[in-house]
Coordinates of C-alpha atoms in Angstrom, one line a residue:
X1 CA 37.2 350.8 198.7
X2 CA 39.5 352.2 200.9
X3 CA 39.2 356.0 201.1
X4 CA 42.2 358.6 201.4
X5 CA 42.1 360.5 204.0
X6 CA 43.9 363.8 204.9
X7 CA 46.4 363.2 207.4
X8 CA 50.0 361.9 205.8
X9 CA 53.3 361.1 207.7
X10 CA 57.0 360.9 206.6
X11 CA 58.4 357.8 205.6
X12 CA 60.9 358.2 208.5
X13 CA 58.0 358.7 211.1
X14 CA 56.5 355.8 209.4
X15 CA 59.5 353.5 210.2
X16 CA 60.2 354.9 213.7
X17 CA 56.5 353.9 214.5
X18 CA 56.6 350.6 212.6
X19 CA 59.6 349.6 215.1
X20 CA 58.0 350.4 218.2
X21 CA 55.8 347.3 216.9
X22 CA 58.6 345.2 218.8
X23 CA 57.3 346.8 221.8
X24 CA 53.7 345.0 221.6
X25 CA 54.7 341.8 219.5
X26 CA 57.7 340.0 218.7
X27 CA 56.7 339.9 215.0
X28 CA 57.4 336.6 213.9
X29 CA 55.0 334.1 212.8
X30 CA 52.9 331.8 215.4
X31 CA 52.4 328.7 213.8
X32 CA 49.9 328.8 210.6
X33 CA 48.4 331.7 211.7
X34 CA 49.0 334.2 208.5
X35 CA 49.4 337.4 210.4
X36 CA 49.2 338.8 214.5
X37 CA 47.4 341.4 215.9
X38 CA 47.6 343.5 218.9
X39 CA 45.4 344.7 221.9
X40 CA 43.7 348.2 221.5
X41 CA 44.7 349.2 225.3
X42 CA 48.2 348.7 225.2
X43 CA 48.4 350.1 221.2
X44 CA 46.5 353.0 222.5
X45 CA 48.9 354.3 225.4
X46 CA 51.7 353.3 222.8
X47 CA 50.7 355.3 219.9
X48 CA 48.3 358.0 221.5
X49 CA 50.7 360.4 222.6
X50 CA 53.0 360.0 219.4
X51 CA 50.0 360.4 216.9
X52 CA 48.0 363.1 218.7
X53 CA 49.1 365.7 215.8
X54 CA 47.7 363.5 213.3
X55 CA 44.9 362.1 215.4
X56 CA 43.4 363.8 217.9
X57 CA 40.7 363.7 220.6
X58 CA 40.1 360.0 222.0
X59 CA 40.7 356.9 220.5
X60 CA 37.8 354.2 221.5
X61 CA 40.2 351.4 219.8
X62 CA 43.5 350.4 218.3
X63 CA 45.8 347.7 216.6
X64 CA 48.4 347.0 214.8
X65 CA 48.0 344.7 212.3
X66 CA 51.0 342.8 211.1
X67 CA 50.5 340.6 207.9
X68 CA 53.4 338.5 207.4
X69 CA 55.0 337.4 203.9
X70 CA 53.4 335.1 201.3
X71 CA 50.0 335.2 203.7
X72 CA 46.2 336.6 203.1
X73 CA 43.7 337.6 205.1
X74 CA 40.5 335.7 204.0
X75 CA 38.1 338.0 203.3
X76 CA 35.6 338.9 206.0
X77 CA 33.2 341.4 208.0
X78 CA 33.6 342.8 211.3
X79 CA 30.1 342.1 212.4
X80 CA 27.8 345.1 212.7
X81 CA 30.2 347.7 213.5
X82 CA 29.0 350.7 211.5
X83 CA 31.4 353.3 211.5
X84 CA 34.5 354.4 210.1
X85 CA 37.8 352.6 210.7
X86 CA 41.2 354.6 210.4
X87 CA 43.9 352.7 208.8
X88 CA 47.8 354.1 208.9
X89 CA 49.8 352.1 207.1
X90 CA 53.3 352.2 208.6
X91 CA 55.0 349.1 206.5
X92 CA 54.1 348.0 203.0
X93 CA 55.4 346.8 199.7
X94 CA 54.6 346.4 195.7
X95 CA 53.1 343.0 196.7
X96 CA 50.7 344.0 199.2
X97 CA 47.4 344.2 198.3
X98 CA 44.2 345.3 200.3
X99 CA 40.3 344.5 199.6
X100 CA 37.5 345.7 200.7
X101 CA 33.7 346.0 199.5
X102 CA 35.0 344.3 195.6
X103 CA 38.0 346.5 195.1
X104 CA 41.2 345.4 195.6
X105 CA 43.5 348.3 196.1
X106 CA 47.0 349.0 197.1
X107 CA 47.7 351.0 199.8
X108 CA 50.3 354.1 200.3
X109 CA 53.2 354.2 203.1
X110 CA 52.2 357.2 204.9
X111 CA 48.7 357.8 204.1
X112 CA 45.5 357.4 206.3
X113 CA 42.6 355.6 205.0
X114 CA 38.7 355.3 205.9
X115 CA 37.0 352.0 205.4
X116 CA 33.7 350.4 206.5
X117 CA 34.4 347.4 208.7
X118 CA 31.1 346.2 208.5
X119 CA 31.2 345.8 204.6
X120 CA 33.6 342.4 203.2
X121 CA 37.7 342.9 203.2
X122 CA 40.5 341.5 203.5
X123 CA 44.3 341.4 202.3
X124 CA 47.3 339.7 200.7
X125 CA 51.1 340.5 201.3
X126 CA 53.0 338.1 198.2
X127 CA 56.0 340.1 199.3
X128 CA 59.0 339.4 201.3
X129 CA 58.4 341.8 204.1
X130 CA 55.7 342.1 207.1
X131 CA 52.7 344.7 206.0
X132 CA 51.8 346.5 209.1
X133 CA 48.7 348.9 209.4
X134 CA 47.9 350.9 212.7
X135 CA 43.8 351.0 212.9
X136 CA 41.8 352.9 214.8
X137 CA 38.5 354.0 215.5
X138 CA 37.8 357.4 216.8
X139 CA 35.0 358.7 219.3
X140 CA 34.7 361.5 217.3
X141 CA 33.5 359.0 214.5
X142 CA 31.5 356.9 216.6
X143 CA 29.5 360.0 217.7
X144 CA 28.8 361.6 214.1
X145 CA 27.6 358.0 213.1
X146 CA 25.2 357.8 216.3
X147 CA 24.0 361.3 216.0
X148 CA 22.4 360.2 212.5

């Protein structure tokens, strides 16, 4: 299950960050691939300084995420990484629906979530517009895992 976390943003910061999206990805579909993603060095210099207030300290990875219309991500893991994702969601709508670890769930413009990459998820957008989610990992939640 995704997990709510505590920071939240405005619907209008939400928007202002989902269109610097253009600035990493042209946003349309690339042949039958069902959604695009971007690379965390470029999303990190990007989003950093605009997100410090919600997020801060160092960022060890980023993405956007874009799931297009009437597409699914097939459910998956991401290998054996152990700790915590971050997942802003930046664009959404009532037809967007997000899985992880057998609970599907539907996610809030705005709001932050935790999930385990390493446990099965995935999603589906049966709406008309793009989803897009900014993840992250933190080093401050890569250390508390490896200090266990």
């Amino acid at each position: 299950m995704y997990i709510l976390d505590t920071p939240r943003i405005s619907p209008e910061r939400c928007k202002e960050l989902a269109a610097l999206a253009d600035q990493l990805t042209d946003r349309r579909p690339r042949g039958t691939n069902p959604y695009q993603s971007t690379v965390g060095e470029p999303t990190i210099e990007l989003y950093q300084p605009l997100l410090m207030d919600v997020f801060p300290g160092q960022w060890h990875d980023a993405a956007l995420f874009i799931l297009y219309p009437t597409s699914m991500v097939h459910i998956h893991t991401d290998g054996n990484q152990s700790y915590p994702r971050r997942h802003l969601i930046l664009q959404t709508n009532p037809l967007c629906w997000s899985f992880h670890d057998g609970v599907w769930q539907q996610v809030e413009l705005g709001c932050t979530y935790r999930m385990d990459p390493s446990k099965p998820h995935g999603a589906i957008n049966s709406g008309d517009i793009v989803r897009i989610h900014l993840y992250l990992d933190l080093e401050s939640d890569i250390q508390l895992v490896q200090a266990k």
